[in-house]
Coordinates of C-alpha atoms in Angstrom, one line a residue:
M1 CA 0.0 0.0 0.0
R2 CA 1.2 3.5 -0.7
E3 CA 1.3 6.2 2.0
F4 CA -2.0 7.8 2.9
T5 CA -2.5 11.0 4.9
F6 CA -5.2 11.3 7.4
R7 CA -6.7 14.1 5.3
E8 CA -7.0 11.7 2.3
I9 CA -8.4 8.9 4.5
E10 CA -11.0 11.1 6.1
K11 CA -12.3 12.0 2.7
A12 CA -12.2 8.4 1.3
V13 CA -14.2 6.9 4.2
G14 CA -16.5 9.8 4.8
G15 CA -15.4 10.3 8.4
K16 CA -14.2 13.2 10.6
Q17 CA -10.8 13.5 12.2
I18 CA -11.4 14.3 15.9
W19 CA -7.8 14.0 17.2
G20 CA -4.4 14.6 15.7
S21 CA -3.1 16.1 12.5
P22 CA -4.5 15.8 9.0
D23 CA -0.9 15.5 7.7
T24 CA -0.3 12.3 9.7
V25 CA 0.9 9.5 7.3
V26 CA 0.0 5.8 7.5
L27 CA 1.9 3.0 5.8
G28 CA -0.4 0.1 6.1
V29 CA -3.6 -1.2 7.7
S30 CA -4.6 -3.8 10.2
K31 CA -7.7 -5.3 11.8
D32 CA -5.8 -7.5 14.2
S33 CA -4.6 -5.8 17.4
R34 CA -1.7 -8.3 17.5
E35 CA -0.5 -7.2 14.0
A36 CA -0.8 -3.4 14.6
Y37 CA 2.5 -1.6 14.5
E38 CA 3.9 2.0 14.4
G39 CA 2.8 3.7 11.2
S40 CA -0.2 1.4 10.5
L41 CA -3.9 2.3 10.6
F42 CA -5.9 0.1 12.9
F43 CA -9.6 -0.7 12.2
P44 CA -11.4 -1.8 15.4
L45 CA -14.1 -3.9 13.8
K46 CA -17.4 -4.9 15.5
G47 CA -19.0 -8.3 15.1
E48 CA -21.9 -10.1 16.7
K49 CA -19.7 -11.4 19.5
Y50 CA -16.8 -9.0 19.7
D51 CA -15.8 -5.3 19.5
A52 CA -12.2 -4.6 18.8
H53 CA -12.5 -1.1 20.3
S54 CA -11.7 -2.8 23.6
F55 CA -8.2 -3.7 22.3
L56 CA -7.2 -0.1 21.5
P57 CA -5.0 0.2 24.7
Q58 CA -3.0 -2.8 23.6
V59 CA -2.7 -1.4 20.1
I60 CA -1.3 1.8 21.5
Q61 CA 1.1 -0.2 23.7
R62 CA 2.4 -1.9 20.5
G63 CA 3.3 1.5 19.0
C64 CA 0.3 2.0 16.8
R65 CA -1.2 5.5 17.4
T66 CA -3.4 5.9 14.3
F67 CA -6.9 4.4 14.1
L68 CA -10.5 4.8 13.2
I69 CA -13.3 4.5 15.7
S70 CA -17.1 4.2 15.6
D71 CA -17.7 4.4 19.3
E72 CA -16.8 7.7 21.0
E73 CA -17.1 6.2 24.5
I74 CA -13.6 4.7 24.0
L75 CA -12.2 8.2 24.1
N76 CA -12.7 8.2 27.8
V77 CA -10.3 5.4 28.1
L78 CA -7.8 7.1 25.8
K79 CA -8.0 10.7 27.1
D80 CA -4.6 10.4 28.9
K81 CA -2.8 9.1 25.8
E82 CA -0.7 11.5 23.8
N83 CA -0.1 11.9 20.1
L84 CA -3.0 9.9 18.9
D85 CA -4.6 10.4 15.4
I86 CA -8.3 9.3 15.3
I87 CA -11.0 9.5 12.6
K88 CA -14.6 9.0 13.7
V89 CA -16.8 7.0 11.3
K90 CA -20.3 5.4 11.5
D91 CA -19.0 1.9 10.9
T92 CA -15.4 0.8 10.9
T93 CA -16.1 -2.2 8.6
V94 CA -17.7 0.0 6.0
A95 CA -14.8 2.4 6.3
L96 CA -12.4 -0.4 5.6
Q97 CA -14.3 -1.3 2.5
D98 CA -14.6 2.3 1.4
L99 CA -10.8 2.9 1.7
A100 CA -10.1 -0.3 -0.3
G101 CA -12.6 0.7 -3.0
Y102 CA -11.0 4.2 -3.2
Y103 CA -7.5 2.7 -3.4
L104 CA -8.5 0.2 -6.1
K105 CA -9.9 3.0 -8.3
Q106 CA -6.7 5.0 -7.9
M107 CA -4.5 2.0 -8.9
S108 CA -6.8 1.2 -11.8
P109 CA -5.5 -2.3 -12.5
K110 CA -7.1 -4.9 -14.7
K111 CA -9.4 -6.6 -12.2
I112 CA -10.0 -10.4 -12.3
A113 CA -12.5 -11.8 -9.9
V114 CA -12.5 -15.6 -9.1
T115 CA -15.3 -17.5 -7.5
G116 CA -16.7 -21.0 -7.5
S117 CA -17.6 -23.8 -5.1
V118 CA -14.1 -25.4 -5.1
G119 CA -10.7 -24.5 -6.7
K120 CA -10.9 -20.7 -6.2
T121 CA -7.6 -20.4 -4.5
S122 CA -5.6 -22.7 -6.8
T123 CA -7.2 -21.0 -9.9
K124 CA -6.3 -17.6 -8.4
D125 CA -2.7 -18.7 -7.9
M126 CA -2.5 -19.8 -11.5
I127 CA -4.0 -16.6 -12.9
H128 CA -1.6 -14.6 -10.7
C129 CA 1.3 -16.7 -12.1
V130 CA 0.2 -16.2 -15.7
C131 CA -0.5 -12.5 -15.4
G132 CA 2.7 -11.9 -13.4
S133 CA 4.7 -13.0 -16.5
K134 CA 3.8 -9.7 -18.2
Y135 CA 2.3 -7.4 -15.6
K136 CA 2.9 -6.2 -12.0
T137 CA 0.3 -8.4 -10.5
G138 CA -1.3 -8.6 -7.0
K139 CA -3.5 -11.2 -5.5
T140 CA -5.5 -11.6 -2.3
K141 CA -3.7 -14.1 -0.1
G142 CA -5.0 -17.1 1.8
N143 CA -8.6 -16.8 2.7
Q144 CA -9.0 -13.1 2.0
N145 CA -12.2 -13.6 0.1
N146 CA -15.0 -12.1 2.1
H147 CA -16.3 -8.6 3.0
I148 CA -13.3 -8.0 5.4
G149 CA -10.5 -10.1 3.9
L150 CA -10.9 -8.8 0.3
P151 CA -10.6 -5.1 1.3
L152 CA -7.5 -6.0 3.4
G153 CA -6.0 -7.8 0.5
I154 CA -6.6 -4.9 -1.9
L155 CA -5.0 -2.5 0.6
S156 CA -1.9 -4.7 0.7
F157 CA -1.2 -4.2 -3.1
D158 CA 1.6 -2.0 -4.3
E159 CA 0.3 1.3 -5.9
D160 CA 1.8 0.4 -9.3
T161 CA -0.2 -2.9 -9.5
E162 CA -1.3 -3.5 -13.1
A163 CA -3.4 -6.6 -12.6
A164 CA -5.3 -7.6 -9.5
V165 CA -6.5 -11.2 -9.0
L166 CA -9.3 -11.2 -6.4
E167 CA -10.8 -14.3 -4.8
M168 CA -14.5 -14.0 -3.8
G169 CA -16.2 -16.4 -1.5
M170 CA -19.7 -16.6 -0.1
D171 CA -22.0 -18.8 1.9
R172 CA -25.3 -17.0 1.4
P173 CA -27.1 -14.9 -1.3
G174 CA -26.0 -11.3 -1.8
E175 CA -22.4 -11.7 -0.7
I176 CA -20.9 -12.0 -4.2
D177 CA -23.0 -9.1 -5.3
F178 CA -21.6 -6.9 -2.5
L179 CA -18.0 -7.9 -3.4
A180 CA -18.6 -7.4 -7.2
D181 CA -20.0 -4.0 -6.5
L182 CA -17.0 -3.1 -4.4
V183 CA -14.5 -4.3 -7.0
R184 CA -16.3 -3.9 -10.4
P185 CA -14.2 -6.6 -12.0
D186 CA -13.2 -6.5 -15.7
I187 CA -13.0 -10.3 -16.0
G188 CA -14.9 -12.8 -13.9
V189 CA -14.0 -16.5 -13.5
I190 CA -16.3 -19.2 -12.1
T191 CA -14.5 -22.5 -11.4
N192 CA -17.6 -24.7 -10.9
I193 CA -20.9 -25.1 -9.1
G194 CA -20.8 -27.7 -6.4
I195 CA -22.8 -28.3 -3.2
S196 CA -20.8 -26.3 -0.7
H197 CA -23.1 -24.0 1.4
K198 CA -26.2 -25.9 0.2
E199 CA -27.3 -25.7 3.8
N200 CA -27.7 -21.9 3.4
L201 CA -28.6 -21.7 -0.3
G202 CA -31.1 -24.5 -0.5
S203 CA -30.1 -26.2 -3.8
R204 CA -27.4 -26.2 -6.5
E205 CA -29.6 -23.9 -8.5
G206 CA -29.4 -21.5 -5.5
I207 CA -25.6 -21.8 -5.4
F208 CA -25.5 -21.1 -9.2
R209 CA -27.6 -18.0 -8.8
A210 CA -25.4 -16.8 -6.0
K211 CA -22.2 -17.3 -7.9
M212 CA -23.7 -15.6 -11.0
E213 CA -24.0 -12.4 -8.9
L214 CA -20.4 -11.9 -10.1
V215 CA -21.8 -10.5 -13.4
N216 CA -24.4 -8.2 -11.8
Y217 CA -22.3 -5.1 -12.8
F218 CA -21.0 -6.4 -16.2
G219 CA -21.5 -4.7 -19.5
R220 CA -20.4 -5.3 -23.1
E221 CA -16.8 -4.6 -22.2
N222 CA -16.7 -7.4 -19.6
V223 CA -15.7 -11.1 -19.9
L224 CA -17.0 -14.1 -18.0
I225 CA -14.8 -17.2 -18.1
I226 CA -16.3 -20.5 -17.0
N227 CA -15.1 -24.0 -16.4
S228 CA -17.9 -25.6 -18.5
G229 CA -19.6 -28.4 -16.6
K230 CA -22.3 -30.9 -17.3
D231 CA -25.2 -29.0 -15.8
F232 CA -25.2 -25.4 -14.6
L233 CA -22.1 -24.0 -16.1
L234 CA -23.1 -24.3 -19.7
K235 CA -23.3 -21.6 -22.3
K236 CA -27.1 -22.2 -22.8
N237 CA -27.7 -21.3 -19.1
I238 CA -25.8 -18.0 -19.2
E239 CA -27.0 -14.9 -20.8
G240 CA -25.8 -11.3 -20.7
E241 CA -24.3 -8.4 -22.7
Y242 CA -20.8 -9.5 -21.7
R243 CA -18.6 -11.9 -23.6
L244 CA -18.7 -15.5 -22.4
I245 CA -15.7 -17.8 -22.7
S246 CA -15.7 -21.5 -21.8
A247 CA -13.0 -24.0 -21.0
G248 CA -13.5 -27.8 -20.7
A249 CA -12.9 -31.2 -22.2
E250 CA -15.7 -31.0 -24.7
T251 CA -14.7 -29.8 -28.2
D252 CA -17.4 -27.1 -28.3
N253 CA -15.5 -25.1 -25.7
D254 CA -13.3 -22.1 -26.5
F255 CA -10.4 -23.6 -24.6
I256 CA -10.2 -27.4 -24.9
V257 CA -8.4 -29.5 -22.4
S258 CA -7.2 -32.9 -23.5
D259 CA -4.7 -35.8 -22.9
I260 CA -4.5 -35.2 -19.1
R261 CA -1.8 -37.3 -17.4
D262 CA -2.0 -37.1 -13.6
K263 CA 1.5 -38.1 -12.5
G264 CA 0.8 -38.0 -8.8
E265 CA 3.5 -36.2 -6.8
K266 CA 5.3 -35.5 -10.1
G267 CA 2.6 -33.2 -11.2
T268 CA 0.2 -33.0 -14.2
E269 CA 0.6 -32.8 -18.0
F270 CA -2.1 -31.9 -20.5
F271 CA -2.8 -30.0 -23.7
I272 CA -4.9 -26.9 -24.1
K273 CA -6.2 -25.9 -27.5
Y274 CA -7.4 -22.4 -28.4
R275 CA -8.3 -21.7 -31.9
D276 CA -5.4 -22.9 -34.1
E277 CA -2.9 -23.1 -31.2
K278 CA -2.4 -26.3 -29.2
Q279 CA 0.1 -26.2 -26.3
L280 CA 1.5 -28.7 -23.9
F281 CA 1.2 -27.6 -20.2
R282 CA 3.2 -29.1 -17.3
L283 CA 2.2 -28.3 -13.7
S284 CA 4.3 -29.2 -10.6
V285 CA 1.1 -29.8 -8.6
P286 CA -1.0 -33.0 -8.9
G287 CA -4.6 -33.5 -9.7
R288 CA -6.5 -33.8 -13.0
H289 CA -8.8 -31.0 -12.0
N290 CA -5.9 -28.6 -12.0
A291 CA -5.7 -28.9 -15.8
F292 CA -9.1 -27.2 -16.0
N293 CA -8.1 -24.5 -13.5
A294 CA -5.0 -23.9 -15.7
A295 CA -7.3 -23.5 -18.7
L296 CA -9.2 -20.8 -16.9
A297 CA -5.8 -19.0 -16.2
A298 CA -4.8 -19.4 -19.8
A299 CA -8.1 -17.8 -20.9
C300 CA -7.3 -14.9 -18.6
G301 CA -3.9 -14.7 -20.2
I302 CA -5.3 -14.5 -23.7
E303 CA -7.5 -11.6 -22.6
L304 CA -4.4 -9.8 -21.3
G305 CA -2.3 -10.5 -24.4
I306 CA -0.4 -13.6 -23.2
D307 CA -0.5 -16.5 -25.6
L308 CA -0.8 -20.2 -24.7
K309 CA 2.9 -20.7 -24.9
G310 CA 3.5 -17.8 -22.5
S311 CA 1.0 -19.2 -20.0
A312 CA 2.5 -22.6 -20.2
E313 CA 6.0 -21.2 -19.5
A314 CA 4.7 -19.1 -16.6
L315 CA 2.9 -22.1 -15.0
L316 CA 6.2 -24.1 -14.9
S317 CA 7.0 -22.0 -11.8
L318 CA 3.6 -22.2 -10.2
E319 CA 3.4 -22.2 -6.4
I320 CA 0.1 -23.2 -4.9
T321 CA -1.1 -21.7 -1.6
E322 CA -0.3 -23.9 1.4
G323 CA -2.9 -26.6 2.2
R324 CA -4.2 -26.9 -1.3
L325 CA -3.1 -30.3 -2.6
T326 CA 0.6 -29.9 -1.9
V327 CA 2.8 -32.9 -1.5
K328 CA 5.3 -33.0 1.4
E329 CA 7.8 -35.9 1.2
K330 CA 10.4 -36.8 3.7
N331 CA 11.9 -40.0 5.1
G332 CA 9.7 -42.3 3.0
I333 CA 6.3 -40.7 3.8
K334 CA 4.4 -38.6 1.3
V335 CA 1.9 -36.3 2.9
I336 CA -0.7 -34.8 0.5
D337 CA -1.8 -31.7 2.3
D338 CA -5.3 -30.7 1.1
S339 CA -6.4 -29.7 4.6
Y340 CA -7.6 -26.2 3.9
N341 CA -11.2 -27.0 3.0
A342 CA -13.5 -29.7 1.6
S343 CA -16.6 -30.5 -0.4
P344 CA -17.7 -33.8 -2.0
D345 CA -16.1 -32.7 -5.4
S346 CA -12.8 -31.6 -3.9
M347 CA -12.7 -34.8 -1.7
K348 CA -12.9 -36.9 -4.8
A349 CA -10.2 -34.9 -6.5
G350 CA -8.0 -35.4 -3.5
I351 CA -8.6 -39.1 -3.4
D352 CA -7.8 -39.3 -7.1
T353 CA -4.5 -37.6 -6.5
L354 CA -3.8 -40.0 -3.6
T355 CA -4.3 -43.0 -5.8
A356 CA -2.1 -41.6 -8.5
V357 CA 0.9 -41.2 -6.1
S358 CA 3.4 -44.0 -6.0
S359 CA 3.6 -45.7 -2.6
K360 CA 3.3 -49.0 -0.7
R361 CA 0.0 -48.0 0.9
K362 CA -2.5 -45.2 0.2
I363 CA -4.1 -43.8 3.4
A364 CA -6.9 -41.2 3.3
I365 CA -7.5 -39.2 6.5
L366 CA -10.8 -37.5 5.9
G367 CA -12.8 -35.2 8.2
D368 CA -16.2 -33.6 8.3
M369 CA -17.6 -31.6 5.4
F370 CA -19.7 -28.8 6.6
E371 CA -22.7 -26.9 5.2
L372 CA -24.1 -29.8 3.0
G373 CA -27.6 -29.5 4.2
D374 CA -30.1 -32.4 4.8
D375 CA -28.1 -34.8 2.6
A376 CA -24.8 -34.5 4.6
D377 CA -24.9 -38.1 5.8
I378 CA -25.4 -39.4 2.3
H379 CA -22.6 -37.2 0.9
H380 CA -20.2 -38.4 3.6
R381 CA -21.1 -42.1 3.0
K382 CA -20.6 -41.7 -0.7
I383 CA -17.1 -40.3 -0.1
G384 CA -16.2 -43.4 1.9
E385 CA -17.4 -45.6 -0.9
Y386 CA -15.5 -43.5 -3.5
A387 CA -12.3 -43.8 -1.5
K388 CA -12.7 -47.6 -1.2
N389 CA -13.5 -48.1 -4.8
A390 CA -10.7 -45.7 -6.0
G391 CA -8.1 -47.9 -4.4
A392 CA -7.3 -46.4 -1.0
D393 CA -5.9 -49.0 1.3
M394 CA -7.2 -47.4 4.5
V395 CA -9.8 -44.7 5.1
I396 CA -9.5 -42.9 8.5
A397 CA -12.6 -40.8 9.2
V398 CA -12.4 -38.0 11.8
G399 CA -15.3 -36.0 13.3
E400 CA -19.0 -36.3 14.1
M401 CA -20.3 -36.6 10.6
A402 CA -17.3 -38.5 9.2
E403 CA -18.6 -41.7 10.8
N404 CA -20.6 -42.1 7.6
I405 CA -17.3 -41.9 5.6
A406 CA -16.0 -44.9 7.6
R407 CA -19.3 -46.7 7.0
G408 CA -19.1 -46.1 3.2
A409 CA -15.5 -47.4 3.2
A410 CA -16.7 -50.6 4.8
E411 CA -13.8 -52.9 5.7
K412 CA -11.3 -50.2 4.8
G413 CA -12.9 -47.7 7.1
H414 CA -11.6 -46.7 10.6
Y415 CA -13.4 -44.1 12.7
Y416 CA -12.2 -41.5 15.2
K417 CA -14.6 -39.1 16.8
S418 CA -11.9 -36.5 17.3
K419 CA -8.5 -35.4 16.1
E420 CA -7.2 -35.9 19.6
A421 CA -8.1 -39.6 19.5
L422 CA -6.4 -40.0 16.1
K423 CA -3.3 -38.2 17.3
K424 CA -2.7 -40.9 19.9
D425 CA -2.6 -43.6 17.2
I426 CA -1.0 -41.8 14.3
D427 CA 2.5 -43.2 14.9
E428 CA 1.2 -46.7 14.8
I429 CA -0.9 -46.1 11.6
V430 CA 1.5 -44.3 9.3
K431 CA 4.7 -46.1 8.2
S432 CA 7.6 -45.4 5.9
G433 CA 6.5 -46.0 2.3
D434 CA 2.9 -44.7 2.8
A435 CA 1.2 -41.9 1.0
V436 CA -1.3 -40.0 3.2
L437 CA -4.1 -37.6 2.1
V438 CA -5.3 -35.2 4.8
K439 CA -8.6 -33.4 3.9
A440 CA -11.6 -31.9 5.7
S441 CA -13.6 -28.6 5.9
R442 CA -11.8 -25.6 7.3
G443 CA -13.4 -25.8 10.7
M444 CA -11.8 -29.2 11.4
E445 CA -8.3 -27.6 11.3
M446 CA -6.8 -30.7 9.9
E447 CA -3.5 -29.0 9.3
E448 CA -2.8 -30.1 12.9
I449 CA -2.6 -33.7 11.6
V450 CA -0.4 -32.6 8.7
K451 CA 2.0 -31.0 11.1
I452 CA 2.1 -34.1 13.3
L453 CA 2.9 -36.2 10.2
V454 CA 5.6 -33.9 9.0
D455 CA 7.1 -33.6 12.4
K456 CA 7.0 -37.4 12.7
Q457 CA 9.1 -37.6 9.5
E458 CA 11.6 -34.9 10.6
K459 CA 12.3 -36.7 13.9
K460 CA 13.3 -40.0 12.2

């Protein structure tokens, strides 16, 4: 982020400076009191169960003396503090969003928004890799994909950013619309329509409608790029003034993916054809599904003047965000870390990768999948069946709902109600020569299991 004066911030967020100097300069922003530092602007956000205004004394103690407030009562606590710069706003969360929107307009980069039920982050990483081969490119990091994380991500970009890759997540109607309105993307990308958040959205049709909020502010100058699926993400289901570009295995797509070779821990090879050009792509990351994510990135590249060859060369150096189907190998054990999140579709993709890895045994450690609605038990059982039939030697199910995964895996299934119970047995289960997939919904925090497995290797 470039430097901002308080005078400029006051105008951008529609607030009023009540303490300090309008010439005070800030060099960054934070919403976490533990990450506030001298020269940063702290946003004390309010939620249903918290109010970060109460952390302002600790923020000051850490050296941060510039912040926004929406609650003037906190001034009574701060009245004996010196050299504070404070702007009063109606809502600190809205102010954060307003400042991000203001900064994004000033940068004026090419804006690429990515959403979908699964694969958003990996696709974002690939688009960033492709665009970065020609442009100064920024991307939102980690899980910065909601009404708070996305603005923070934008404010972390350098002021000379030429292309911005922005991940957008949601779990209910209206959330993508809000983010699309804030960003006003030039290019939209939808990876797929799965069943994540079905609990809140009612049906896959509801999920499709929510994802399509991405184009609510599109016109003739905009482009929507889709991973063309078998049902909802089809050209016949999508209408608008904007241009529509599709990628998929079928020959009627604009970008055609073919000859996929999932080489397990050695990566993935495939061809992408666009018009008269056909190009071999090699990824260091495993998974057949990543071929289609790469096609979406290549389509973005074409829109920004990067040909297929340029995209293929850029993706040779691809680095995927931690926890997204990355293989960690040491002392004879291969740990496939896909712990960040899970849905039925991504579970199957992870299992496919596990079975493609060369190893003596293939062990799937699978946890609960959240927000699947009334059919959650069925989806969990089907994942167990899928793992068994795909060739997993052992399926370890962890969590309340995951008992149905173990049932589906039948004789290959082993059930643990909690991670703590599994941790006690993990040394006896995993041996040298094994490949282990670790995957569950974010709330399960299965990265703890990954850490134990990696530490187990390092101690040998």
